[in-house]
Tab-separated table of C-alpha atoms in Angstrom:
chain	number	residue	atom	x	y	z
F	1	MET	CA	134.430	80.127	94.611
F	2	PRO	CA	131.657	77.531	93.969
F	3	LEU	CA	128.641	77.631	96.216
F	4	GLN	CA	129.074	73.926	97.023
F	5	LEU	CA	132.610	72.808	97.791
F	6	ARG	CA	134.158	69.349	97.795
F	7	ILE	CA	136.380	69.538	100.864
F	8	LEU	CA	139.153	66.949	101.125
F	9	LEU	CA	139.932	66.096	104.746
F	10	ASP	CA	143.448	65.043	105.689
F	11	THR	CA	144.038	62.190	108.118
F	12	ASN	CA	144.742	64.513	111.044
F	13	ILE	CA	141.278	66.003	110.557
F	14	LEU	CA	139.506	62.678	110.118
F	15	ILE	CA	140.863	61.078	113.299
F	16	PRO	CA	139.472	63.603	115.816
F	17	LEU	CA	136.234	63.823	113.827
F	18	GLN	CA	135.659	60.084	114.009
F	19	ASP	CA	137.012	59.384	117.467
F	20	SER	CA	133.903	59.298	119.639
F	21	LEU	CA	136.040	59.856	122.741
F	22	ALA	CA	137.729	63.008	121.419
F	23	VAL	CA	136.371	66.477	122.183
F	24	LEU	CA	136.398	68.571	119.020
F	25	VAL	CA	138.193	71.894	119.171
F	26	PRO	CA	135.635	74.715	118.740
F	27	ASN	CA	136.986	75.766	115.327
F	28	LEU	CA	136.594	72.288	113.854
F	29	ALA	CA	133.127	71.876	115.349
F	30	HIS	CA	132.128	75.203	113.782
F	31	VAL	CA	133.495	74.115	110.409
F	32	MET	CA	131.435	70.916	110.531
F	33	GLU	CA	128.327	72.874	111.470
F	34	MET	CA	128.748	75.211	108.489
F	35	CYS	CA	129.425	72.296	106.113
F	36	ASN	CA	126.320	70.373	107.155
F	37	GLY	CA	124.026	70.089	104.143
F	38	ARG	CA	126.030	72.655	102.174
F	39	HIS	CA	129.346	71.050	101.198
F	40	ARG	CA	130.568	67.542	100.460
F	41	LEU	CA	133.269	66.198	102.754
F	42	VAL	CA	135.559	63.638	101.120
F	43	TYR	CA	138.665	61.646	102.003
F	44	HIS	CA	141.374	59.881	100.030
F	45	PRO	CA	142.110	56.120	100.336
F	46	ALA	CA	145.630	57.104	101.409
F	47	SER	CA	144.107	58.407	104.636
F	48	VAL	CA	142.723	54.938	105.358
F	49	ARG	CA	146.226	53.539	105.011
F	50	ASP	CA	147.384	56.286	107.361
F	51	ILE	CA	144.713	55.388	109.907
F	52	GLU	CA	145.584	51.700	109.664
F	53	ARG	CA	149.070	52.589	110.905
F	54	ASP	CA	147.661	54.204	114.065
F	55	ARG	CA	149.411	52.562	117.017
F	56	ASP	CA	146.370	53.046	119.262
F	57	PRO	CA	144.262	49.988	118.288
F	58	GLU	CA	141.046	51.139	119.952
F	59	ARG	CA	141.170	54.578	118.350
F	60	ARG	CA	142.119	52.994	115.024
F	61	GLU	CA	139.044	50.763	115.055
F	62	ARG	CA	136.734	53.612	116.148
F	63	THR	CA	137.980	55.816	113.300
F	64	LEU	CA	137.798	53.113	110.628
F	65	ALA	CA	134.283	52.167	111.724
F	66	ARG	CA	132.995	55.701	111.255
F	67	VAL	CA	135.010	57.210	108.414
F	68	ASN	CA	132.655	55.851	105.751
F	69	GLN	CA	130.053	58.463	106.599
F	70	TYR	CA	132.083	60.703	104.280
F	71	HIS	CA	132.532	60.172	100.550
F	72	ARG	CA	135.600	58.123	99.650
F	73	LEU	CA	137.460	59.311	96.571
F	74	PRO	CA	138.534	56.690	94.032
F	75	GLU	CA	142.201	55.747	94.179
F	76	GLY	CA	142.747	57.318	90.777
F	77	PRO	CA	145.911	57.091	88.720
F	78	ALA	CA	149.149	56.340	90.522
F	79	CYS	CA	150.819	59.408	91.935
F	80	PRO	CA	153.930	60.177	89.819
F	81	TRP	CA	155.500	61.981	92.784
F	82	ASN	CA	155.903	58.648	94.600
F	83	ASN	CA	158.418	57.210	92.147
F	84	GLY	CA	161.497	58.548	93.911
F	85	ALA	CA	163.579	56.500	96.296
F	86	GLY	CA	163.696	57.025	100.024
F	87	LEU	CA	160.073	58.137	100.473
F	88	SER	CA	158.419	57.104	103.717
F	89	GLU	CA	154.884	55.727	103.843
F	90	ASN	CA	153.784	59.066	105.297
F	91	ASP	CA	155.407	60.968	102.404
F	92	GLN	CA	153.661	58.721	99.901
F	93	CYS	CA	150.283	59.321	101.563
F	94	ASP	CA	150.864	63.082	101.556
F	95	ASN	CA	151.847	63.025	97.888
F	96	SER	CA	148.790	60.948	96.929
F	97	ILE	CA	146.478	63.389	98.702
F	98	LEU	CA	148.125	66.436	97.092
F	99	TYR	CA	148.041	64.760	93.679
F	100	ALA	CA	144.300	64.205	94.062
F	101	LEU	CA	143.964	67.933	94.756
F	102	GLN	CA	146.016	68.770	91.672
F	103	ARG	CA	143.751	66.463	89.618
F	104	ASP	CA	140.791	68.525	90.895
F	105	ALA	CA	139.239	65.679	92.838
F	106	ALA	CA	138.291	68.373	95.359
F	107	HIS	CA	138.222	72.140	95.596
F	108	VAL	CA	140.267	72.454	98.780
F	109	LEU	CA	142.234	70.362	101.274
F	110	VAL	CA	142.057	70.881	105.036
F	111	THR	CA	145.014	69.782	107.144
F	112	GLU	CA	146.826	70.814	110.306
F	113	ASP	CA	150.042	69.180	109.065
F	114	ARG	CA	152.558	71.998	108.494
F	115	GLY	CA	154.759	69.606	106.548
F	116	LEU	CA	151.909	68.992	104.121
F	117	HIS	CA	151.385	72.759	103.795
F	118	ALA	CA	155.081	73.106	102.898
F	119	LYS	CA	154.758	70.367	100.267
F	120	ALA	CA	151.672	72.109	98.839
F	121	LEU	CA	153.658	75.340	98.553
F	122	ALA	CA	156.413	73.541	96.665
F	123	ARG	CA	153.814	72.088	94.264
F	124	GLY	CA	152.034	75.424	93.728
F	125	LEU	CA	148.895	74.184	95.511
F	126	ASP	CA	149.168	76.303	98.654
F	127	ALA	CA	146.234	78.573	97.711
F	128	ARG	CA	143.920	75.540	97.966
F	129	VAL	CA	145.245	74.086	101.231
F	130	TYR	CA	143.751	75.354	104.479
F	131	PHE	CA	144.279	75.086	108.206
F	132	ILE	CA	141.135	74.643	110.319
F	133	GLN	CA	141.242	78.348	111.220
F	134	THR	CA	141.503	79.525	107.617
F	135	ILE	CA	138.765	77.203	106.302
F	136	GLU	CA	136.580	78.423	109.169
F	137	ASP	CA	137.207	82.000	108.040
F	138	LEU	CA	136.357	81.114	104.442
F	139	LEU	CA	133.129	79.306	105.331
F	140	SER	CA	132.123	82.067	107.725
F	141	ARG	CA	132.384	84.602	104.906
F	142	LEU	CA	130.275	82.336	102.699
F	143	HIS	CA	127.566	81.406	105.187
F	144	GLU	CA	127.507	83.828	108.096
F	145	PRO	CA	126.445	87.278	106.908
F	146	ALA	CA	128.463	90.235	108.087
F	147	THR	CA	126.437	92.321	110.518
F	148	VAL	CA	125.695	95.991	109.955
F	149	GLU	CA	124.440	98.389	112.606
F	150	LEU	CA	122.749	101.780	112.412
F	151	PRO	CA	121.221	103.902	115.182
F	152	ASP	CA	117.449	103.377	115.526
F	153	ILE	CA	117.411	100.235	113.350
F	154	VAL	CA	117.078	96.857	115.064
F	155	GLU	CA	117.690	93.553	113.296
F	156	VAL	CA	115.315	90.789	114.376
F	157	GLU	CA	114.265	87.310	113.334
F	158	LEU	CA	110.681	87.269	112.067
F	159	ASN	CA	109.668	84.842	114.807
F	160	GLU	CA	110.199	87.705	117.266
F	161	LEU	CA	107.289	89.530	115.593
F	162	THR	CA	104.744	86.755	114.978
F	163	ASP	CA	102.821	87.659	118.131
F	164	GLN	CA	102.310	91.155	116.657
F	165	LEU	CA	100.880	89.997	113.315
F	166	GLY	CA	97.347	90.885	114.396
F	167	GLU	CA	98.222	94.550	114.993
F	168	PRO	CA	96.916	97.282	112.654
F	169	PHE	CA	100.448	97.977	111.394
F	170	PHE	CA	100.247	94.846	109.235
F	171	ASP	CA	96.724	95.522	107.882
F	172	SER	CA	97.880	97.256	104.694
F	173	LEU	CA	100.235	94.365	103.931
F	174	ARG	CA	97.370	91.888	104.341
F	175	ASN	CA	95.149	94.079	102.162
F	176	GLY	CA	97.751	94.015	99.407
F	177	TYR	CA	98.524	90.315	99.734
F	178	ALA	CA	95.836	88.150	101.309
F	179	PRO	CA	98.113	85.220	102.315
F	180	PHE	CA	100.564	87.612	104.016
F	181	ASP	CA	100.193	86.061	107.475
F	182	ASN	CA	100.880	82.558	106.166
F	183	TRP	CA	103.855	83.805	104.158
F	184	PHE	CA	105.205	85.648	107.217
F	185	ARG	CA	104.952	82.558	109.421
F	186	GLU	CA	106.564	80.370	106.762
F	187	LYS	CA	109.529	82.746	106.505
F	188	ALA	CA	109.733	82.972	110.295
F	189	ARG	CA	110.168	79.192	110.448
F	190	GLU	CA	112.984	79.508	107.893
F	191	GLY	CA	114.827	81.971	110.130
F	192	ARG	CA	114.259	85.015	107.884
F	193	HIS	CA	115.464	88.358	109.263
F	194	ALA	CA	114.122	91.916	109.128
F	195	TRP	CA	115.166	95.440	110.006
F	196	ILE	CA	112.623	97.317	112.096
F	197	TYR	CA	112.144	100.848	113.397
F	198	ARG	CA	110.125	101.596	116.517
F	199	HIS	CA	108.444	104.889	117.330
F	200	PRO	CA	110.832	106.778	119.651
F	201	LEU	CA	108.069	107.598	122.152
F	202	ALA	CA	105.506	104.802	121.995
F	203	ASN	CA	108.060	102.087	121.110
F	204	ASP	CA	105.490	100.615	118.712
F	205	LEU	CA	106.572	98.828	115.543
F	206	SER	CA	106.502	101.642	112.975
F	207	ALA	CA	108.520	100.416	109.977
F	208	ILE	CA	109.816	97.102	108.688
F	209	CYS	CA	112.051	95.839	105.908
F	210	ILE	CA	112.182	92.050	105.502
F	211	TYR	CA	115.191	90.981	103.443
F	212	ASP	CA	116.833	87.917	101.955
F	213	VAL	CA	120.060	87.144	100.100
F	214	GLN	CA	119.449	85.104	96.949
F	215	THR	CA	121.741	83.673	94.287
F	216	ASP	CA	121.154	83.534	90.513
F	217	GLU	CA	117.502	84.373	91.119
F	218	GLU	CA	114.827	84.700	88.425
F	219	ILE	CA	113.091	87.982	89.198
F	220	THR	CA	110.521	88.647	86.458
F	221	ASP	CA	107.678	86.889	84.679
F	222	THR	CA	109.920	86.776	81.588
F	223	ASN	CA	112.560	84.796	83.509
F	224	GLU	CA	115.153	87.555	83.734
F	225	ARG	CA	117.876	86.370	86.086
F	226	LEU	CA	120.296	88.269	88.309
F	227	GLN	CA	123.687	86.604	88.156
F	228	GLY	CA	125.444	86.192	91.501
F	229	ARG	CA	124.336	87.253	94.958
F	230	ALA	CA	121.447	89.695	95.259
F	231	LEU	CA	119.823	91.347	98.258
F	232	LYS	CA	116.038	91.244	97.974
F	233	LEU	CA	113.967	93.718	99.979
F	234	CYS	CA	110.919	91.471	100.330
F	235	THR	CA	108.630	93.678	102.428
F	236	PHE	CA	109.159	97.413	102.812
F	237	LYS	CA	106.695	99.425	104.894
F	238	VAL	CA	106.935	102.745	106.741
F	239	GLY	CA	103.949	103.491	108.986
F	240	GLU	CA	101.987	106.744	108.951
F	241	LEU	CA	103.241	107.893	112.371
F	242	VAL	CA	106.856	108.102	111.221
F	243	ARG	CA	106.400	109.426	107.690
F	244	GLY	CA	108.764	112.328	107.096
F	245	ARG	CA	111.502	110.908	109.332
F	246	LYS	CA	113.425	109.558	106.333
F	247	ILE	CA	112.942	105.967	107.474
F	248	GLY	CA	112.734	104.722	103.888
F	249	GLU	CA	116.097	106.309	103.193
F	250	LEU	CA	117.430	104.847	106.439
F	251	PHE	CA	116.388	101.358	105.291
F	252	LEU	CA	118.143	101.945	101.958
F	253	LYS	CA	121.263	103.060	103.824
F	254	MET	CA	121.093	99.808	105.779
F	255	ALA	CA	120.515	97.792	102.596
F	256	PHE	CA	123.463	99.318	100.742
F	257	ARG	CA	125.823	98.787	103.678
F	258	TYR	CA	124.603	95.210	104.125
F	259	ALA	CA	124.995	94.507	100.402
F	260	THR	CA	128.528	95.904	100.479
F	261	ALA	CA	129.509	93.927	103.589
F	262	ASN	CA	128.113	90.691	102.131
F	263	ALA	CA	129.299	91.033	98.516
F	264	CYS	CA	125.809	91.308	96.996
F	265	GLU	CA	126.047	92.491	93.394
F	266	HIS	CA	122.419	93.604	93.112
F	267	VAL	CA	119.657	94.995	95.306
F	268	PHE	CA	116.069	94.526	94.132
F	269	ILE	CA	112.499	95.001	95.255
F	270	GLU	CA	108.998	94.325	93.933
F	271	VAL	CA	106.647	97.323	94.163
F	272	ARG	CA	102.928	97.613	93.532
F	273	GLU	CA	102.454	100.221	90.800
F	274	ASN	CA	99.423	102.494	90.559
F	275	ALA	CA	99.056	106.222	89.931
F	276	ASN	CA	96.633	106.341	92.862
F	277	PRO	CA	98.842	106.645	95.996
F	278	ASP	CA	96.236	104.693	97.959
F	279	LEU	CA	96.716	101.729	95.636
F	280	GLY	CA	100.389	102.063	94.675
F	281	HIS	CA	103.634	103.447	96.037
F	282	PRO	CA	104.726	106.372	93.829
F	283	GLU	CA	106.833	107.958	96.592
F	284	LEU	CA	108.764	104.730	97.146
F	285	ILE	CA	109.331	104.333	93.410
F	286	ALA	CA	110.654	107.911	93.193
F	287	LEU	CA	113.003	107.231	96.125
F	288	LEU	CA	114.284	104.034	94.525
F	289	GLN	CA	114.920	105.721	91.187
F	290	ASP	CA	116.786	108.541	92.916
F	291	PHE	CA	119.215	105.938	94.262
F	292	GLY	CA	119.867	104.170	90.978
F	293	PHE	CA	117.099	101.550	90.866
F	294	SER	CA	115.548	100.969	87.448
F	295	ARG	CA	112.505	99.007	86.377
F	296	VAL	CA	113.468	95.767	84.634
F	297	GLY	CA	110.071	94.110	84.303
F	298	SER	CA	107.185	92.821	86.370
F	299	ARG	CA	106.362	89.822	88.519
F	300	ASN	CA	102.835	88.791	89.468
F	301	GLY	CA	101.577	92.279	88.638
F	302	ASP	CA	104.218	94.194	90.611
F	303	GLY	CA	107.042	96.223	89.117
F	304	VAL	CA	110.543	94.850	89.691
F	305	TYR	CA	113.191	97.482	90.424
F	306	VAL	CA	116.888	96.604	90.455
F	307	LYS	CA	119.947	98.514	91.540
F	308	HIS	CA	123.204	97.065	90.280
F	309	HIS	CA	125.639	97.085	93.181
F	310	PRO	CA	129.005	95.988	91.759
F	311	ILE	CA	131.645	94.813	94.210
F	312	ALA	CA	134.390	96.702	92.361
F	313	ALA	CA	133.832	100.287	91.274
F	314	PRO	CA	132.924	100.422	87.558
F	315	ILE	CA	135.155	102.460	85.266
F	316	ALA	CA	133.774	105.984	84.928
F	317	ASP	CA	133.238	107.697	81.595
F	318	PRO	CA	135.533	110.758	81.729
F	319	ALA	CA	133.432	112.425	79.040
F	320	ALA	CA	130.201	112.193	81.060
F	321	ALA	CA	128.551	115.606	81.280
F	322	ASP	CA	127.075	114.995	84.745
F	323	ARG	CA	129.840	113.958	87.130
F	324	PHE	CA	127.361	113.230	89.933
F	325	GLU	CA	125.362	110.709	87.888
F	326	TYR	CA	127.977	108.018	88.556
F	327	THR	CA	127.318	108.293	92.313
F	328	ARG	CA	123.545	108.209	91.825
F	329	GLN	CA	123.783	105.098	89.686
F	330	PHE	CA	126.463	103.150	91.570
F	331	TYR	CA	126.215	104.456	95.144
F	332	PRO	CA	128.115	103.875	97.414
F	333	HIS	CA	130.818	103.892	94.716
F	334	TYR	CA	131.951	107.373	93.718
F	335	ARG	CA	134.312	109.019	91.268
F	336	ALA	CA	137.674	110.208	92.590
F	337	ASP	CA	139.670	110.421	89.357
F	338	GLN	CA	141.755	113.433	88.360
F	339	ASP	CA	138.730	115.189	86.840
F	340	ILE	CA	137.045	115.292	90.258
F	341	ARG	CA	138.084	118.021	92.671
F	342	LYS	CA	138.532	117.264	96.368
F	343	PHE	CA	137.931	119.574	99.318
F	344	ILE	CA	138.184	119.629	103.095
F	345	ILE	CA	135.334	121.449	104.845
F	346	PRO	CA	135.233	122.101	108.611
F	347	ILE	CA	132.129	121.212	110.618
F	348	LYS	CA	131.211	121.995	114.214
F	349	PRO	CA	130.730	119.051	116.604
F	350	ARG	CA	127.035	119.723	117.280
F	351	TYR	CA	126.229	119.715	113.566
F	352	HIS	CA	128.394	116.638	113.032
F	353	ASN	CA	126.442	114.812	115.756
F	354	VAL	CA	123.115	115.529	114.064
F	355	LEU	CA	124.199	114.846	110.496
F	356	PHE	CA	126.139	111.691	111.297
F	357	PRO	CA	124.625	109.854	114.285
F	358	ASP	CA	125.818	106.624	112.660
F	359	HIS	CA	129.469	107.629	112.856
F	360	PRO	CA	131.223	104.894	114.894
F	361	ASP	CA	132.635	107.440	117.361
F	362	ASN	CA	129.373	109.374	117.730
F	363	ASN	CA	127.566	106.780	119.889
F	364	GLY	CA	124.296	107.727	118.170
F	365	HIS	CA	124.341	111.088	119.974
F	366	ARG	CA	122.123	113.928	118.788
F	367	PRO	CA	122.087	117.302	120.520
F	368	LEU	CA	118.823	118.518	121.973
F	369	GLY	CA	116.649	120.833	119.921
F	370	HIS	CA	117.063	119.132	116.548
F	371	GLY	CA	114.735	116.761	114.713
F	372	GLU	CA	115.759	113.140	114.930
F	373	HIS	CA	115.055	112.458	111.269
F	374	VAL	CA	117.993	114.376	109.778
F	375	GLY	CA	120.723	111.801	110.415
F	376	ASN	CA	118.552	108.995	109.010
F	377	ALA	CA	119.120	110.241	105.483
F	378	ILE	CA	121.843	109.664	102.921
F	379	LYS	CA	120.933	112.933	101.206
F	380	LEU	CA	121.945	115.781	103.500
F	381	ALA	CA	122.709	119.505	103.405
F	382	TYR	CA	125.329	121.783	104.930
F	383	LEU	CA	125.309	125.583	105.118
F	384	SER	CA	128.256	127.907	105.588
F	385	HIS	CA	129.663	131.377	104.959
F	386	SER	CA	132.792	130.022	103.327
F	387	PRO	CA	134.287	132.489	100.837
F	388	SER	CA	134.972	129.599	98.445
F	389	ARG	CA	132.613	129.174	95.511
F	390	GLN	CA	134.702	126.506	93.810
F	391	VAL	CA	132.741	123.461	94.983
F	392	ARG	CA	130.494	122.008	92.322
F	393	ARG	CA	128.293	119.008	91.571
F	394	GLY	CA	130.204	115.715	91.666
F	395	ASP	CA	133.105	116.973	93.794
F	396	VAL	CA	134.348	114.976	96.793
F	397	VAL	CA	134.331	116.579	100.250
F	398	LEU	CA	136.050	115.381	103.428
F	399	PHE	CA	134.489	116.758	106.614
F	400	TYR	CA	136.900	117.947	109.287
F	401	ARG	CA	135.398	117.936	112.777
F	402	GLY	CA	137.161	120.685	114.707
F	403	TYR	CA	137.286	121.615	118.378
F	404	ASP	CA	137.043	118.250	120.147
F	405	TRP	CA	138.195	115.645	117.590
F	406	GLN	CA	140.254	117.814	115.216
F	407	SER	CA	140.055	114.996	112.679
F	408	LEU	CA	138.818	114.141	109.211
F	409	THR	CA	135.830	111.857	109.694
F	410	THR	CA	133.564	111.473	106.683
F	411	LEU	CA	133.616	111.394	102.879
F	412	VAL	CA	130.684	112.776	100.869
F	413	VAL	CA	129.903	113.617	97.244
F	414	VAL	CA	128.364	116.967	96.332
F	415	GLU	CA	124.961	116.802	94.657
F	416	ASP	CA	124.538	120.574	94.301
F	417	PHE	CA	126.234	123.770	95.480
F	418	MET	CA	124.751	127.263	95.358
F	419	THR	CA	124.840	130.679	96.995
F	420	LEU	CA	121.459	131.921	98.260
F	421	ARG	CA	120.235	134.923	100.247
F	422	ASP	CA	116.493	134.310	100.597
F	423	PRO	CA	115.890	132.351	103.844
F	424	ASN	CA	112.646	130.895	102.477
F	425	LEU	CA	114.398	129.614	99.370
F	426	ILE	CA	117.218	128.194	101.494
F	427	ALA	CA	114.714	126.409	103.735
F	428	GLN	CA	112.951	125.049	100.654
F	429	LYS	CA	116.202	123.703	99.194
F	430	VAL	CA	117.390	122.020	102.374
F	431	SER	CA	114.044	120.890	103.748
F	432	ARG	CA	114.511	117.691	105.797
F	433	ARG	CA	118.174	117.552	104.793
F	434	THR	CA	119.727	120.057	107.156
F	435	VAL	CA	120.889	120.379	110.750
F	436	TYR	CA	119.820	124.020	110.913
F	437	THR	CA	116.630	125.414	112.441
F	438	ASP	CA	114.557	128.048	110.626
F	439	ALA	CA	115.858	130.691	113.035
F	440	GLU	CA	119.461	129.741	112.283
F	441	ILE	CA	118.784	129.847	108.539
F	442	ALA	CA	117.250	133.327	108.841
F	443	GLN	CA	120.253	134.520	110.860
F	444	MET	CA	122.741	133.092	108.353
F	445	ALA	CA	120.873	134.651	105.418
F	446	ARG	CA	121.631	138.136	106.788
F	447	HIS	CA	125.318	137.688	105.981
F	448	PRO	CA	126.355	140.115	103.204
F	449	THR	CA	127.868	137.372	101.020
F	450	GLY	CA	124.836	135.102	101.337
F	451	VAL	CA	124.807	131.442	102.328
F	452	ARG	CA	126.732	128.636	100.643
F	453	VAL	CA	124.289	125.744	100.368
F	454	MET	CA	125.830	122.323	99.774
F	455	LEU	CA	123.585	119.339	99.109
F	456	PHE	CA	125.455	116.053	99.322
F	457	ARG	CA	125.247	112.298	99.740
F	458	THR	CA	127.173	110.549	102.489
F	459	ILE	CA	129.496	107.870	101.110
F	460	GLU	CA	131.385	106.577	104.145
F	461	HIS	CA	132.676	107.302	107.615
F	462	PHE	CA	136.361	106.555	107.955
F	463	GLU	CA	137.275	103.345	109.768
F	464	GLN	CA	139.886	105.435	111.564
F	465	VAL	CA	139.435	109.198	111.812
F	466	VAL	CA	142.491	111.059	110.524
F	467	PRO	CA	143.753	113.378	113.279
F	468	ARG	CA	145.256	116.725	112.500
F	469	ASN	CA	148.833	115.572	113.107
F	470	GLN	CA	148.436	112.865	110.428
F	471	ILE	CA	147.004	115.162	107.766
F	472	PRO	CA	149.619	115.850	105.050
F	473	ARG	CA	151.616	119.033	105.521
F	474	GLN	CA	149.926	120.742	102.569
F	475	VAL	CA	146.800	121.260	104.706
F	476	ARG	CA	148.333	121.674	108.158
F	477	GLY	CA	147.379	124.555	110.421
F	478	ASN	CA	143.937	125.602	111.560
F	479	ILE	CA	141.297	124.250	109.196
F	480	GLN	CA	138.637	126.922	109.537
F	481	SER	CA	137.430	127.266	105.964
F	482	THR	CA	137.067	125.224	102.796
F	483	ARG	CA	140.350	123.982	101.356
F	484	GLU	CA	140.975	122.287	98.042
F	485	ILE	CA	143.443	119.386	98.086
F	486	ASP	CA	145.295	117.625	95.291
F	487	ASP	CA	145.010	113.963	94.324
F	488	VAL	CA	148.214	112.954	96.118
F	489	THR	CA	147.046	114.500	99.395
F	490	PHE	CA	143.627	112.873	98.984
F	491	SER	CA	145.205	109.434	98.463
F	492	ARG	CA	147.418	109.848	101.522
F	493	ILE	CA	144.414	110.773	103.646
F	494	LEU	CA	142.503	107.684	102.474
F	495	ARG	CA	145.467	105.456	103.288
F	496	ALA	CA	145.634	106.948	106.784
F	497	ALA	CA	141.873	106.430	107.229
F	498	ARG	CA	142.042	102.736	106.270
F	499	ARG	CA	145.282	101.755	107.960
């Protein structure tokens, strides 16, 4: 779909638009607001002939006096569909308008005339003919970004923060870019948005990610261009007081979900590079690379890192030695072909609450006694005494929340799976990724079979949890330990989750 549309307005759209005494229906008013300055509204001369037949003389004159504010299409060649006998003047006008659409005088036609929609269907033009409601839906998808929400992250317009520009939080940004304040105010006037994180106790601004959606943007000094829509993370800062809470990963989680919801095919960021951590951002670069960003060049002295974020899942290489690499590179896409094994693993509600505070049915709840940073991450860990040792890197796991929900809730991809007995080694492996306290890890390590340690990345929470009575019969009964499922069962579960 072109970024700028030529929208052909039928007579029944033009008349209420140009009648100064008519009150526009909300949908049409919204359409006009979204078109303003973005799309070209046009009309066909046949509509003028239609208006001239209006039996209300005052309305006719009001409409004719104002219709010229839109672009008038040329008459064009005579419509061959008007050669038949018995056609009314209205039929001839309809045919002329549809013929202009077929000749590509416009991208789409908007009309509330159901008869004209039927004629478009007969001519094979129905995919380009819209009601007010459907064109509103189309333009909304183009121009009104889908919203994404995560616990602890607040979306704001920059103008809500301009009175805080003088605070120490912004000092490092000014030190790195002297005109930062002027740039910030300029973007605030443009209506730029940001995601922010506030300290849970002091409520001070503690982290910020300013973002923008760009199209066909040149991103390097060598004029490399990203084709299509791209999400740019313009400013990315996590303050000292909240380091270690996985806020950077939380921002990336937000960015990936936003990019998915708004059909962005790339995510990119410019990062100051220097081996000295006081002058560069080596930890941020390592985080970006771990999630599939790669350096593509530089711009004004900063490294440019891009993650390709295809709308459709790329075809996987079945011969790839590392089955997890696909997820790292194309997250949140994942492999689920026949070479990937699928499992159901039970999880207790209190651990589910901590790991997945962003689950839609969780209400952001975290039980007392656990660090708040765990659920911020994409990279998480789960420990168990399951007798199964079959799970391996790259496998897909569906978590089953027992007791209260008794439902499948979340899909993850395994990054690593191991059996360990040393509590110190377990703690080292799952540091900042686990819901378990040190005391719980020590207790679990006493088990004679050791501890199954699963490191994973969260892919998605199901739009609809899949309750036990909707789980295919092959896995019915009490789900109290790890179960492998076949591809057919996996597909049925996904269909139930997205019904």
